[in-house]
mmCIF file of C-alpha atoms in Angstrom:
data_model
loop_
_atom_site.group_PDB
_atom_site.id
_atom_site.type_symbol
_atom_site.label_atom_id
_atom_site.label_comp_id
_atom_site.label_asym_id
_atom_site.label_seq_id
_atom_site.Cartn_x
_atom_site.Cartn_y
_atom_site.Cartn_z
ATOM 1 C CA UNK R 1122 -22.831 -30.064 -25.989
ATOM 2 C CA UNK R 1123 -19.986 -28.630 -23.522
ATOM 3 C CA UNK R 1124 -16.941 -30.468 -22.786
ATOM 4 C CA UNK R 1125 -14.643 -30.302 -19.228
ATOM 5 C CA UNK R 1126 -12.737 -31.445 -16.762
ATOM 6 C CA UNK R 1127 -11.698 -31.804 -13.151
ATOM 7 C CA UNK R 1128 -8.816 -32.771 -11.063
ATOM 8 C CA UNK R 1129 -8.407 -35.918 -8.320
ATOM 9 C CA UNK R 1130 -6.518 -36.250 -5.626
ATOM 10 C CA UNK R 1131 -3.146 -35.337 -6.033
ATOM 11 C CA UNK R 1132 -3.282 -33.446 -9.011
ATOM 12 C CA UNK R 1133 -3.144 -29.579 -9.561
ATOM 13 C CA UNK R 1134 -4.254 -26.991 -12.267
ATOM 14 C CA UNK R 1135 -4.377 -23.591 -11.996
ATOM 15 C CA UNK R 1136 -5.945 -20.448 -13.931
ATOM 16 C CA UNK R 1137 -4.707 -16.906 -14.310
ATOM 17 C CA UNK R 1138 -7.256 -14.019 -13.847
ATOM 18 C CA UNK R 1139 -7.164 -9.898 -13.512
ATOM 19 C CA UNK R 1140 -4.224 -8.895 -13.562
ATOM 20 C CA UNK R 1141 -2.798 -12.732 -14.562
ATOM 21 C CA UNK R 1142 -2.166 -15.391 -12.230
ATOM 22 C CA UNK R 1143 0.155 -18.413 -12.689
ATOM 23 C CA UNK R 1144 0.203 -22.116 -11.713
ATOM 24 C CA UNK R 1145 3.411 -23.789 -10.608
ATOM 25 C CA UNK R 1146 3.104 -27.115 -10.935
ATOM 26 C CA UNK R 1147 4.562 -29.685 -13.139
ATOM 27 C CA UNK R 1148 7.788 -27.588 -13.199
ATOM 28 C CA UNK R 1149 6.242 -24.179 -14.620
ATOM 29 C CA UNK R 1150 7.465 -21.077 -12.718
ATOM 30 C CA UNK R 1151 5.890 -18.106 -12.085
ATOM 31 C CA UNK R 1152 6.613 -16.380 -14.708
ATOM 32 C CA UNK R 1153 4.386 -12.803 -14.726
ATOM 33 C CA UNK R 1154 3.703 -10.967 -11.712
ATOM 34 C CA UNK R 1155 0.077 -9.905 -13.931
ATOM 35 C CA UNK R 1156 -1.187 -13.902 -13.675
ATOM 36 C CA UNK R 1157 -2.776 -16.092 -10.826
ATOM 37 C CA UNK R 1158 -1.886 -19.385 -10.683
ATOM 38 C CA UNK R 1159 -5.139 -21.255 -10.177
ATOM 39 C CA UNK R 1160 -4.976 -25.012 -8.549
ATOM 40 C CA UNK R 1161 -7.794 -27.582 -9.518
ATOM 41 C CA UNK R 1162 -7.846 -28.446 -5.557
ATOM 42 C CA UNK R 1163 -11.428 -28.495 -4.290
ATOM 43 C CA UNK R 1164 -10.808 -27.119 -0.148
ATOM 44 C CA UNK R 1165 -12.455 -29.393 2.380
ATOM 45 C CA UNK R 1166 -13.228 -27.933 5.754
ATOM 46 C CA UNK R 1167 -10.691 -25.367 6.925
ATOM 47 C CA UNK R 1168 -7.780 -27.607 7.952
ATOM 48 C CA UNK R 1169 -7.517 -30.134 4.717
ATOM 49 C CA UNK R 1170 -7.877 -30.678 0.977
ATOM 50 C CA UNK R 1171 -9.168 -33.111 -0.760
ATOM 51 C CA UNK R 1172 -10.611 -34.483 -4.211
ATOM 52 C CA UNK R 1173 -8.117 -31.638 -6.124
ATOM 53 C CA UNK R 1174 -11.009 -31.206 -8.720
ATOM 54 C CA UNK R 1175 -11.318 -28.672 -11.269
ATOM 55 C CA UNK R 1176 -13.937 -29.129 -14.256
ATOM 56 C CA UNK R 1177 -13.036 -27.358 -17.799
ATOM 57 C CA UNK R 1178 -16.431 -26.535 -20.267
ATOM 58 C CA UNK R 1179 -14.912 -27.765 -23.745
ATOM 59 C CA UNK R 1180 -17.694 -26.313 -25.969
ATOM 60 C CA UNK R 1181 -17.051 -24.984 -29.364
ATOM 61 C CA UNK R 1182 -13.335 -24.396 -28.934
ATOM 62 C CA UNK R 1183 -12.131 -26.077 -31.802
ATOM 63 C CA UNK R 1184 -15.108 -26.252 -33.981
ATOM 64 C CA UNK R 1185 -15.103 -24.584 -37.499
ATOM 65 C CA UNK R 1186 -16.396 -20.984 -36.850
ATOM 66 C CA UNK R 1187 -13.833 -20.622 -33.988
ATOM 67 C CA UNK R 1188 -11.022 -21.028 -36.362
ATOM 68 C CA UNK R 1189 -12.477 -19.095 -38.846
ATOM 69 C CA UNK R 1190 -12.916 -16.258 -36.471
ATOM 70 C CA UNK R 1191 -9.154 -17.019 -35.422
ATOM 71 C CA UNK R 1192 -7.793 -17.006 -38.925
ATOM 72 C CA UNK R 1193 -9.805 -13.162 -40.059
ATOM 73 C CA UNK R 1194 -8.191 -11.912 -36.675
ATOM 74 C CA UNK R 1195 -5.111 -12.776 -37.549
ATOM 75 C CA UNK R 1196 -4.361 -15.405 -34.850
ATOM 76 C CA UNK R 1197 -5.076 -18.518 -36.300
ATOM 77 C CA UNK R 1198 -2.544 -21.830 -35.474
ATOM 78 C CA UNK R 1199 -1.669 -25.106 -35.665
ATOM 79 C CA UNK R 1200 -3.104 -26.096 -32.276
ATOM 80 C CA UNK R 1201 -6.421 -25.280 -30.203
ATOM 81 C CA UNK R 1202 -6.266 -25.004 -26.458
ATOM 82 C CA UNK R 1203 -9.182 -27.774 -25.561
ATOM 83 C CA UNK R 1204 -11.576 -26.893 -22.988
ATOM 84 C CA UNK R 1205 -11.560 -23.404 -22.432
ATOM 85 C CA UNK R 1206 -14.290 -23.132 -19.994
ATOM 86 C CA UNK R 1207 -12.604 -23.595 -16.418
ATOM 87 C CA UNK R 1208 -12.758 -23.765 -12.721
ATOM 88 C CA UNK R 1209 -10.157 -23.902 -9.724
ATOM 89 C CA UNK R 1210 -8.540 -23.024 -6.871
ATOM 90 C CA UNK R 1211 -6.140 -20.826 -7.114
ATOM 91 C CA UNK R 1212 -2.134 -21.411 -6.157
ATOM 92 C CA UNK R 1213 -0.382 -17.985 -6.576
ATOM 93 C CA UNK R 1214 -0.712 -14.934 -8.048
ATOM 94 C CA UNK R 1215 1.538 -12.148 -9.473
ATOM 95 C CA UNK R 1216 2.697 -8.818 -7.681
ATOM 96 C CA UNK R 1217 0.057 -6.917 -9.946
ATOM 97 C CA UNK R 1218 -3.093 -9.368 -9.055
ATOM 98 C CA UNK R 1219 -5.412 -7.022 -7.024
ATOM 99 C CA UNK R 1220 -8.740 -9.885 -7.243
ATOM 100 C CA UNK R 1221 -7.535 -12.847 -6.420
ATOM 101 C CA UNK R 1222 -5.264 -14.777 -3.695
ATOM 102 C CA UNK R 1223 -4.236 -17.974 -3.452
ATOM 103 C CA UNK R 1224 -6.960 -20.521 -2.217
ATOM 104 C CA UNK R 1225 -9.699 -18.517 -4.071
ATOM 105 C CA UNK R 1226 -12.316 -20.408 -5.924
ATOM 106 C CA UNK R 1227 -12.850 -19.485 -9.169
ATOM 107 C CA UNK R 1228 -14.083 -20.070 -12.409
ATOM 108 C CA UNK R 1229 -14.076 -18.672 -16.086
ATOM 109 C CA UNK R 1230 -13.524 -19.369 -19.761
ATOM 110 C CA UNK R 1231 -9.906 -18.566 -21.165
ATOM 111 C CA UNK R 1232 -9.164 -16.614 -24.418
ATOM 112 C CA UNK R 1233 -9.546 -17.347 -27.530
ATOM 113 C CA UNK R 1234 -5.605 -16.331 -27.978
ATOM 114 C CA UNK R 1235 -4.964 -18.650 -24.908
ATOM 115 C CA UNK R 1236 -1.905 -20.428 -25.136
ATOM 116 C CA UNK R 1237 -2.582 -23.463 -22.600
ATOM 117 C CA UNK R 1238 -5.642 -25.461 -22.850
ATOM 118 C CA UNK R 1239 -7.994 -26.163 -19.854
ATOM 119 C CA UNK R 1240 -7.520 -29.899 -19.719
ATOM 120 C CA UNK R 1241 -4.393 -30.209 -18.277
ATOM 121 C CA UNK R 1242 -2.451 -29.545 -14.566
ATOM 122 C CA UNK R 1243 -1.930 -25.565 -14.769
ATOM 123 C CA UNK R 1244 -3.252 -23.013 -16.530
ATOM 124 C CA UNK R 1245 -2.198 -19.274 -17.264
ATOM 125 C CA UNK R 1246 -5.000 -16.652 -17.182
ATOM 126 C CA UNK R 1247 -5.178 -13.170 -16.973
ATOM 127 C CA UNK R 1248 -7.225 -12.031 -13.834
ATOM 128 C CA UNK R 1249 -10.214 -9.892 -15.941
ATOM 129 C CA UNK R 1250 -11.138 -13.799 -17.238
ATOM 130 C CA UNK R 1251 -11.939 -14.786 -14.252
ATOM 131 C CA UNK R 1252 -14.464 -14.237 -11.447
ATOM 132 C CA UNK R 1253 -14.898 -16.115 -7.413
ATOM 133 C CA UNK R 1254 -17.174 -19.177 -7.339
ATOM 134 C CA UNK R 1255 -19.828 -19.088 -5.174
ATOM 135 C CA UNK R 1256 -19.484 -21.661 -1.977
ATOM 136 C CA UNK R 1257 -23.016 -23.757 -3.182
ATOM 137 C CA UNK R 1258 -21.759 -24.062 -6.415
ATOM 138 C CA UNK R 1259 -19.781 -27.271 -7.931
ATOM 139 C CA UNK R 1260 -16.560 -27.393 -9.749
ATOM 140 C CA UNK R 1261 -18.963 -29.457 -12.240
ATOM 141 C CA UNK R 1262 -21.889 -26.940 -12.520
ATOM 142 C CA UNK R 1263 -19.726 -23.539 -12.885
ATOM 143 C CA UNK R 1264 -17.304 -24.780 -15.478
ATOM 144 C CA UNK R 1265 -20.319 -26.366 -17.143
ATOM 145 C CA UNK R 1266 -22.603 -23.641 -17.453
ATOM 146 C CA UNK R 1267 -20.576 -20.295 -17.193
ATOM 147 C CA UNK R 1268 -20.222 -20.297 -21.335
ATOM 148 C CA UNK R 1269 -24.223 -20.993 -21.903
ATOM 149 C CA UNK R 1270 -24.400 -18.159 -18.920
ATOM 150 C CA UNK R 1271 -22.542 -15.676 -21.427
ATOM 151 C CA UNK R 1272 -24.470 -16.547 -24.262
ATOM 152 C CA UNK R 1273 -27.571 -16.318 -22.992
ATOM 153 C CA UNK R 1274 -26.998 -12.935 -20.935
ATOM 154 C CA UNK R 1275 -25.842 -11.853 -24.366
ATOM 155 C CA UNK R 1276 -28.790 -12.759 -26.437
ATOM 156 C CA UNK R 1277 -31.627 -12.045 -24.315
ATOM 157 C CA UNK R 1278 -30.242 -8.603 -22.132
ATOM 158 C CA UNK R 1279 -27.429 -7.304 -24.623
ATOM 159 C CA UNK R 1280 -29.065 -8.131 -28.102
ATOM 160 C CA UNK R 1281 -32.374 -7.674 -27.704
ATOM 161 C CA UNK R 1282 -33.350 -6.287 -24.401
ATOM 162 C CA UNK R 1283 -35.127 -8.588 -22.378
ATOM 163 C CA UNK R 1284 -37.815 -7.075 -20.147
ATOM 164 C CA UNK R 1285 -41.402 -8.662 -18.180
ATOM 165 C CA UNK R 1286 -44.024 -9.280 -20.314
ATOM 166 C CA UNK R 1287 -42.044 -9.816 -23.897
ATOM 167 C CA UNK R 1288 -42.470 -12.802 -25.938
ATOM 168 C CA UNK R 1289 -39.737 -15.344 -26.357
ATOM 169 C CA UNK R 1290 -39.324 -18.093 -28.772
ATOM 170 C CA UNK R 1291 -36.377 -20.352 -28.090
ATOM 171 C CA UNK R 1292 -35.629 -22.446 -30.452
ATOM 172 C CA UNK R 1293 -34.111 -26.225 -29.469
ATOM 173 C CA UNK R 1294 -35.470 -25.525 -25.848
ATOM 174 C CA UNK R 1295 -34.052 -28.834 -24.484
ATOM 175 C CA UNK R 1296 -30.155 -27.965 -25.695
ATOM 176 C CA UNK R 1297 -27.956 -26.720 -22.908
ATOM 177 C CA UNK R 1298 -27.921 -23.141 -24.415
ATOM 178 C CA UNK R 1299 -31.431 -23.512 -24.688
ATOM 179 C CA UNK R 1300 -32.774 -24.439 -20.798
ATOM 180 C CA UNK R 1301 -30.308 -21.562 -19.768
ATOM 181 C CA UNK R 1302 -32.443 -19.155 -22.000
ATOM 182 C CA UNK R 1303 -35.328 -20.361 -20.867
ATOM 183 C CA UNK R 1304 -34.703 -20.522 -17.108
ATOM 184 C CA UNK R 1305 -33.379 -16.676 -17.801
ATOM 185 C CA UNK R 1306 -36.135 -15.387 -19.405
ATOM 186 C CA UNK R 1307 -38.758 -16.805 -17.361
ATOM 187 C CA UNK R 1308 -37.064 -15.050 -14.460
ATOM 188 C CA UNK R 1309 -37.017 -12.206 -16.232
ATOM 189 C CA UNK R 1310 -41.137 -12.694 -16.829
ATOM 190 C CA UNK R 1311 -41.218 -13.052 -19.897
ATOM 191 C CA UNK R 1312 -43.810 -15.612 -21.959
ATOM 192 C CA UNK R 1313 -41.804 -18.754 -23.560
ATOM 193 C CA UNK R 1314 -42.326 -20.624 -26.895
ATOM 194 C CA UNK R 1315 -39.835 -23.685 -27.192
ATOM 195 C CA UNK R 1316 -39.341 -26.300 -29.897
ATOM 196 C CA UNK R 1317 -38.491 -29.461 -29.315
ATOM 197 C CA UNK R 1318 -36.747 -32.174 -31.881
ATOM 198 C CA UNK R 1319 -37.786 -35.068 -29.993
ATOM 199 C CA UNK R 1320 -40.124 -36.928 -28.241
ATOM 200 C CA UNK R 1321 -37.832 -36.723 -25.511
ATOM 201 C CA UNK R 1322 -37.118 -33.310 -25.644
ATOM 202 C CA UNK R 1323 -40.877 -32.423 -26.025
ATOM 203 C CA UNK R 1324 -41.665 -34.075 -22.072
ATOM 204 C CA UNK R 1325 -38.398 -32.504 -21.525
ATOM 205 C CA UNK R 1326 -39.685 -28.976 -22.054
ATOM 206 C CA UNK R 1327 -43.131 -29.762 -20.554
ATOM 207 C CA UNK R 1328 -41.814 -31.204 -17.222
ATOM 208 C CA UNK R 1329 -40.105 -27.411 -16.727
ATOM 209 C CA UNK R 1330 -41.356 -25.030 -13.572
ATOM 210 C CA UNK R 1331 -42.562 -22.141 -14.641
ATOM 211 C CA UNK R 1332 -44.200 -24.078 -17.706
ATOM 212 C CA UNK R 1333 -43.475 -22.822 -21.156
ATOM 213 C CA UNK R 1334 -46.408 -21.448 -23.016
ATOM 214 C CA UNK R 1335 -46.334 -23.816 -25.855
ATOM 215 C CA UNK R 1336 -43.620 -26.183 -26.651
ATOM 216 C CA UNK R 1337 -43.942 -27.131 -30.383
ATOM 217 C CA UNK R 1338 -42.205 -30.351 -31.182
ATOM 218 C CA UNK R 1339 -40.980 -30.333 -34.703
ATOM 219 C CA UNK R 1340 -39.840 -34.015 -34.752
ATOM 220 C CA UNK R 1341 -42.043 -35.087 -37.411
ATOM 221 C CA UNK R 1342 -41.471 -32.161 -39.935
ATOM 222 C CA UNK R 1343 -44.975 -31.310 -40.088
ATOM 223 C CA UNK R 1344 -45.722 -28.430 -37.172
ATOM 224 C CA UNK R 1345 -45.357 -25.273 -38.453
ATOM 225 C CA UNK R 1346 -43.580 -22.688 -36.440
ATOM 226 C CA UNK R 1347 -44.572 -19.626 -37.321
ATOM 227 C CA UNK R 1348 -48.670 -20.159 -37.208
ATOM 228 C CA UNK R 1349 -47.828 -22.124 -33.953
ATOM 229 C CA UNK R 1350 -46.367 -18.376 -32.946
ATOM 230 C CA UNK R 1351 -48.713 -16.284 -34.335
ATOM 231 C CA UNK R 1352 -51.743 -18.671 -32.563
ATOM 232 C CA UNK R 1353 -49.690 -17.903 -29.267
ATOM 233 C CA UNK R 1354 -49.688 -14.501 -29.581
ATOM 234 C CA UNK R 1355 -52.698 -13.817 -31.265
ATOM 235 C CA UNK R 1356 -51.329 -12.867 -34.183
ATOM 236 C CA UNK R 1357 -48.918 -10.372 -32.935
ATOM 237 C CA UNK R 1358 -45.846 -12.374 -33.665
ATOM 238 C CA UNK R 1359 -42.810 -12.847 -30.948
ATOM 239 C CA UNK R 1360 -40.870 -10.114 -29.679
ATOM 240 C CA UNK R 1361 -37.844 -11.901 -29.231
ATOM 241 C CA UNK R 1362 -36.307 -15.147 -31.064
ATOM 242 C CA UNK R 1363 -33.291 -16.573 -30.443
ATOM 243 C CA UNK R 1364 -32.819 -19.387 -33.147
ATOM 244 C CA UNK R 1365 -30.517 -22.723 -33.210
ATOM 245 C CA UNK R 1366 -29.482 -21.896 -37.080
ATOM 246 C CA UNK R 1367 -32.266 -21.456 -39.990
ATOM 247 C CA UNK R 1368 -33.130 -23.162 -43.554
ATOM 248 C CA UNK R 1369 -31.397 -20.416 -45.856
ATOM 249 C CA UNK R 1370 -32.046 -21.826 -49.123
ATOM 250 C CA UNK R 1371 -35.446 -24.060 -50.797
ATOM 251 C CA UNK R 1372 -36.098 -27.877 -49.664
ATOM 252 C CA UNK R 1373 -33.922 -29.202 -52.782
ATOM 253 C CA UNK R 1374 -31.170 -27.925 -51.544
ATOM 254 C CA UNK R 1375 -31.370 -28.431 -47.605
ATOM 255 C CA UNK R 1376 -30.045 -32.067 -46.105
ATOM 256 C CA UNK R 1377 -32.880 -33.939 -44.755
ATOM 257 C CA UNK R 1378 -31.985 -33.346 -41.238
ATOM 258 C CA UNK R 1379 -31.861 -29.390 -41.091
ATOM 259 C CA UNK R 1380 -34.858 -29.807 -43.333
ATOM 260 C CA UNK R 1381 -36.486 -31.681 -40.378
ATOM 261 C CA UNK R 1382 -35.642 -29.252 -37.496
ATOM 262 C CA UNK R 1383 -34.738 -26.305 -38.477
ATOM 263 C CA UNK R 1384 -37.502 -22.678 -39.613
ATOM 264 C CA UNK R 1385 -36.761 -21.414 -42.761
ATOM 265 C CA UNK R 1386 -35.724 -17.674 -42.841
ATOM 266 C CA UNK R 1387 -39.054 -16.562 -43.841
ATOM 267 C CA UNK R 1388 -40.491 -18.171 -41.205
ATOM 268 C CA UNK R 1389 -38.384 -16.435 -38.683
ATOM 269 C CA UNK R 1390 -38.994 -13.322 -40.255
ATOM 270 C CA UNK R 1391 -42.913 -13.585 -40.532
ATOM 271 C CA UNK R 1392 -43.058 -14.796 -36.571
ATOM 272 C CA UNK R 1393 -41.434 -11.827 -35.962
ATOM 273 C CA UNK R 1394 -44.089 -8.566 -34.176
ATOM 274 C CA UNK R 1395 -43.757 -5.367 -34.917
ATOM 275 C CA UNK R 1396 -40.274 -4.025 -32.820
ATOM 276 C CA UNK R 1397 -38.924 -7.706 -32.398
ATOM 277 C CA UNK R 1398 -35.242 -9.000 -32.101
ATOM 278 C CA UNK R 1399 -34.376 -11.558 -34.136
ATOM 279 C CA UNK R 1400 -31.106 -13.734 -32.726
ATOM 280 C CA UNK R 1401 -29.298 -15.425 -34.714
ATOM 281 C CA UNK R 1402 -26.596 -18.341 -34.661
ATOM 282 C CA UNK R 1403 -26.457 -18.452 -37.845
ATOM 283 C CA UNK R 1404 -23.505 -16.581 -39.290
ATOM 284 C CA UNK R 1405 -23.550 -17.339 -42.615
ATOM 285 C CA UNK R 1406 -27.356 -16.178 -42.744
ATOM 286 C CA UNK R 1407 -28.496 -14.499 -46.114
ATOM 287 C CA UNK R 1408 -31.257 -11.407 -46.385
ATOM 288 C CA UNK R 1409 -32.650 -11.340 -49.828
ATOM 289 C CA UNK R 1410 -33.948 -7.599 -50.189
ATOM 290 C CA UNK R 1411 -37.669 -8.545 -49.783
ATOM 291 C CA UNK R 1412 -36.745 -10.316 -46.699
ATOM 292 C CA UNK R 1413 -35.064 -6.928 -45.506
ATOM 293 C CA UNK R 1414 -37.715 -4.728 -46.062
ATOM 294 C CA UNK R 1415 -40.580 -7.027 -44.498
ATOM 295 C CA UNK R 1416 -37.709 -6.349 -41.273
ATOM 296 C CA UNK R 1417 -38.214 -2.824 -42.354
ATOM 297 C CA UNK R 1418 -41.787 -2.441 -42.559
ATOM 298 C CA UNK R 1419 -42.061 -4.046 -38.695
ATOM 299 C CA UNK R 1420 -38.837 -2.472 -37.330
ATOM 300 C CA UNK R 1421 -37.734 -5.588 -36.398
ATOM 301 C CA UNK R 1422 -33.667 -6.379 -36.085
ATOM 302 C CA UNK R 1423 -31.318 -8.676 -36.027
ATOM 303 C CA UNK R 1424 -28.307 -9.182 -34.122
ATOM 304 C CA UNK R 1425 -25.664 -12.235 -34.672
ATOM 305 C CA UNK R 1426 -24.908 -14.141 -31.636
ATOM 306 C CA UNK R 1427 -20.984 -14.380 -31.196
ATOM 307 C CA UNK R 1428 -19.990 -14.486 -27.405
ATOM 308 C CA UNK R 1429 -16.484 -13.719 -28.614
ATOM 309 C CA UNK R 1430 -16.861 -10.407 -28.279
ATOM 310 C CA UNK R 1431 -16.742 -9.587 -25.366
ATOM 311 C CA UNK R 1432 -12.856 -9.836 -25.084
ATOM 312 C CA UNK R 1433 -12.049 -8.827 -28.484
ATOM 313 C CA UNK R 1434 -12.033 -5.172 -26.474
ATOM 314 C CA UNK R 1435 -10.641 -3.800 -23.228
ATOM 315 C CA UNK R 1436 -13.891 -1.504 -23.135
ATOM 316 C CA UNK R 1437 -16.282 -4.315 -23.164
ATOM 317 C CA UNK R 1438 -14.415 -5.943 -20.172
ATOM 318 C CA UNK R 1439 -16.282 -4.590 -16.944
ATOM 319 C CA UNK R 1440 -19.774 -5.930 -18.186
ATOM 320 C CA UNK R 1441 -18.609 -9.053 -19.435
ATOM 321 C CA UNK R 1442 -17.138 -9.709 -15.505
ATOM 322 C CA UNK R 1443 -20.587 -8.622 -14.223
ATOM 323 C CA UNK R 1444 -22.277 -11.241 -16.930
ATOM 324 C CA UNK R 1445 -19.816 -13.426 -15.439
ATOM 325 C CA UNK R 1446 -20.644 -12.827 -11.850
ATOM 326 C CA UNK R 1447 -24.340 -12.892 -12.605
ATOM 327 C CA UNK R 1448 -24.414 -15.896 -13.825
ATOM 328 C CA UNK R 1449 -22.484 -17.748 -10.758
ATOM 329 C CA UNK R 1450 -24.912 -16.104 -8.470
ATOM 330 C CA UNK R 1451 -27.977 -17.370 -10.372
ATOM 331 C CA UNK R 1452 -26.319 -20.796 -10.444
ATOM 332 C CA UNK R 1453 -25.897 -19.790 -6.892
ATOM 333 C CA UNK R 1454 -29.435 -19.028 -5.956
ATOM 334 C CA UNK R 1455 -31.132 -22.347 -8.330
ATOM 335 C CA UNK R 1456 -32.385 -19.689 -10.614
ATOM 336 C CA UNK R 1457 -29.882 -21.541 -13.387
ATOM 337 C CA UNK R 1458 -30.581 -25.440 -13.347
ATOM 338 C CA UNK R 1459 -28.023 -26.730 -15.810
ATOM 339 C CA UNK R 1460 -28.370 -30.072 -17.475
ATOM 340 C CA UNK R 1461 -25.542 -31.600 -17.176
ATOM 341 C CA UNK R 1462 -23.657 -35.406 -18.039
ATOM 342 C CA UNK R 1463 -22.114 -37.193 -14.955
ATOM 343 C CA UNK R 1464 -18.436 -36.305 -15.629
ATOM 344 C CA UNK R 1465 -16.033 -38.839 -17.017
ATOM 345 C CA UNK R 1466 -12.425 -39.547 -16.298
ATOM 346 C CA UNK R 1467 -9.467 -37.986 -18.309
ATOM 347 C CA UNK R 1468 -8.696 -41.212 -20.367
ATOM 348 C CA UNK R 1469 -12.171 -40.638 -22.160
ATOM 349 C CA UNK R 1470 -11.786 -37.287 -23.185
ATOM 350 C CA UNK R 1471 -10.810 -37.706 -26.454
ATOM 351 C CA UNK R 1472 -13.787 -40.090 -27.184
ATOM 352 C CA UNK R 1473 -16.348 -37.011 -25.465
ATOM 353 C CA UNK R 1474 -14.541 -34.687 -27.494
ATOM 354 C CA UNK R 1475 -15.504 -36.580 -31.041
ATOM 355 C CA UNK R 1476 -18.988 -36.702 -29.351
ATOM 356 C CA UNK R 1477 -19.013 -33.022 -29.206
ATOM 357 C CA UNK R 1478 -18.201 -32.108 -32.392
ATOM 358 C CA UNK R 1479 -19.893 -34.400 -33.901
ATOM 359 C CA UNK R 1480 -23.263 -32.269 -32.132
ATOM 360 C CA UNK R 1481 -23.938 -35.616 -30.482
ATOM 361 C CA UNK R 1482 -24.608 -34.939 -27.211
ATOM 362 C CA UNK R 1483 -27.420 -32.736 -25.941
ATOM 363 C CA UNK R 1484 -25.764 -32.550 -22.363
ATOM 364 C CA UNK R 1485 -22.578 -30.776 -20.697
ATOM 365 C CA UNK R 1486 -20.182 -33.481 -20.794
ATOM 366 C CA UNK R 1487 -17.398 -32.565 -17.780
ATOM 367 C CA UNK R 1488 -14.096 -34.708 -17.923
ATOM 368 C CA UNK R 1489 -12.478 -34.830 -14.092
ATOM 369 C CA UNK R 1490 -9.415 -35.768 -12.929
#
């Protein structure tokens, strides 16, 4: 579940891009001439603004394997920026900003080394994190689904090659990260597999145009996953799977819940057709050798699904704008239909935010003011 927010009348926020851009507002300067200062103003017609809006994605900012990640690269602190998924207008820029000028819509997720969160008046980015929002889209619907955009462009395309005709299985089909997967790959033509944890979820999935292939609802612990796969594909096995975290270790030692919902490794692993990808979330995930040479003997691999990456290196950052851009213009065009929480006002945020990391929500939740 995804966390933002959004301005009201009155208020401005701002985000830095390309080279960076700078917000004044609330007595900041500007202070580089490499930042944009971008306002969380929504323009209304072409002589007035209105509803000053901006909504800021707070996914996984804070939660435990981003300050891991933080703390091995050296950059770990005592504070988190909150919401780093964003969306504006922008209010100046810098001498060296070649993107962006002021009253630009745009939207984008800040840095992991960011030093000002997204839920608050004005916010410093560098110009290469952002990208222009598309006129059709809403503050709501581009901060909420530009980080599931990422991840999913980076599973399916980046990881393990998407292309017409491959087999998918998506596992949790009905969680944000999930529907964007599917909606992807199903315009990419490829053949869907989806589990579902609920009953809900389950008529969730089904109710989806193009159908899924099979949506296997796991709820009551007794479907099996991999025959369900192999019956699918007659006996082939998947060629792609992009999990929600696995079973590493034997029922004893599993809670009850992840015992419930989740594949076990070998399961994974014996779903898997000759060639396949295997995408994981899992980063702590354990390969016993047999497990590595049953990958061995099908050729199959498997990638670890960290949309960090991408700006962790200069060289990485021209297709990570294009993933970027991509994704706006499928949001754009209806390919991506988010699913998304009505957003709540700024005094709730901190009660959302407890939702969220408690993995309580299957929804974006969007926070405007």
């Amino acid at each position: 579940m995804a966390f933002s927010a959004a301005s009201g009348p009155g208020v401005t926020s701002s985000l830095t891009n390309g080279s960076s851009a700078w917000a004044s507002g609330g007595g900041l300067p500007l202070q580089k001439d490499s930042k944009v200062a971008v306002g969380k103003t929504q323009a209304v017609g072409a002589a007035r603004r209105q509803d000053s809006k901006v909504a800021v994605g707070k996914t996984q900012a804070v939660g435990a394997a981003r300050r891991q990640l933080l703390a091995e690269m050296k950059m770990e602190k005592d504070f988190f920026p909150v919401g780093r998924e964003i969306a504006g207008i922008v209010l100046d820029v810098g001498s060296k900003v070649s993107f962006f000028q002021p009253d630009d819509e745009v939207v984008g997720i800040l840095p992991l080394d960011s030093e000002d969160p997204g839920l608050c008046e004005v916010v410093r980015v560098h110009e290469h994190y952002l990208v222009h929002k598309p006129e059709k889209v809403t503050w709501t619907e581009a901060a909420g689904t530009i980080r599931d955009g990422v991840r999913a462009y980076t599973a399916l395309h980046y990881l393990s090659h998407l292309s017409p005709g491959k087999s998918v299985l998506i596992m949790d089909g009905a969680s944000a990260l999930g529907m964007i997967a599917i909606q992807l790959a199903h315009h990419r033509g490829a053949k869907v597999i989806s589990t579902a944890g609920s009953l809900e979820d389950k008529q969730c999935l089904e109710r989806l145009r193009p159908s899924i292939a099979r949506v296997i609802d796991v709820s009551n612990g007794k479907a099996h996953v991999a025959e369900s796969c192999l019956e699918e594909t007659g006996g082939l096995g998947v060629d792609i799977v992009l999990d929600a975290g696995v079973r590493l270790y034997s029922k004893d030692d599993e809670p009850a819940v992840k015992l419930q919902l989740l594949p076990h490794k070998h399961d994974i692993i014996t779903l898997l057709g000759v060639g396949g990808h295997w995408v994981t979330t899992e980063e702590n995930l354990q390969l016993d050798p047999p497990d590595s040479h049953c990958l061995f003997l099908k050729g199959a691999t498997v990638a670890f699904l960290n949309d960090e990456v991408w700006n962790l290196s200069n060289v990485q950052q021209g297709k990570y704008l294009c993933i970027l851009k991509d994704v706006m213009e499928k949001l754009s065009s209806g390919v991506f239909r988010p699913q998304l929480d009505e957003p709540i006002p700024l005094y709730e945020a901190k009660v959302s935010m407890e939702v969220v990391q408690k993995n309580q929500g299957r929804k974006k939740q969007v926070v405007q003011f």
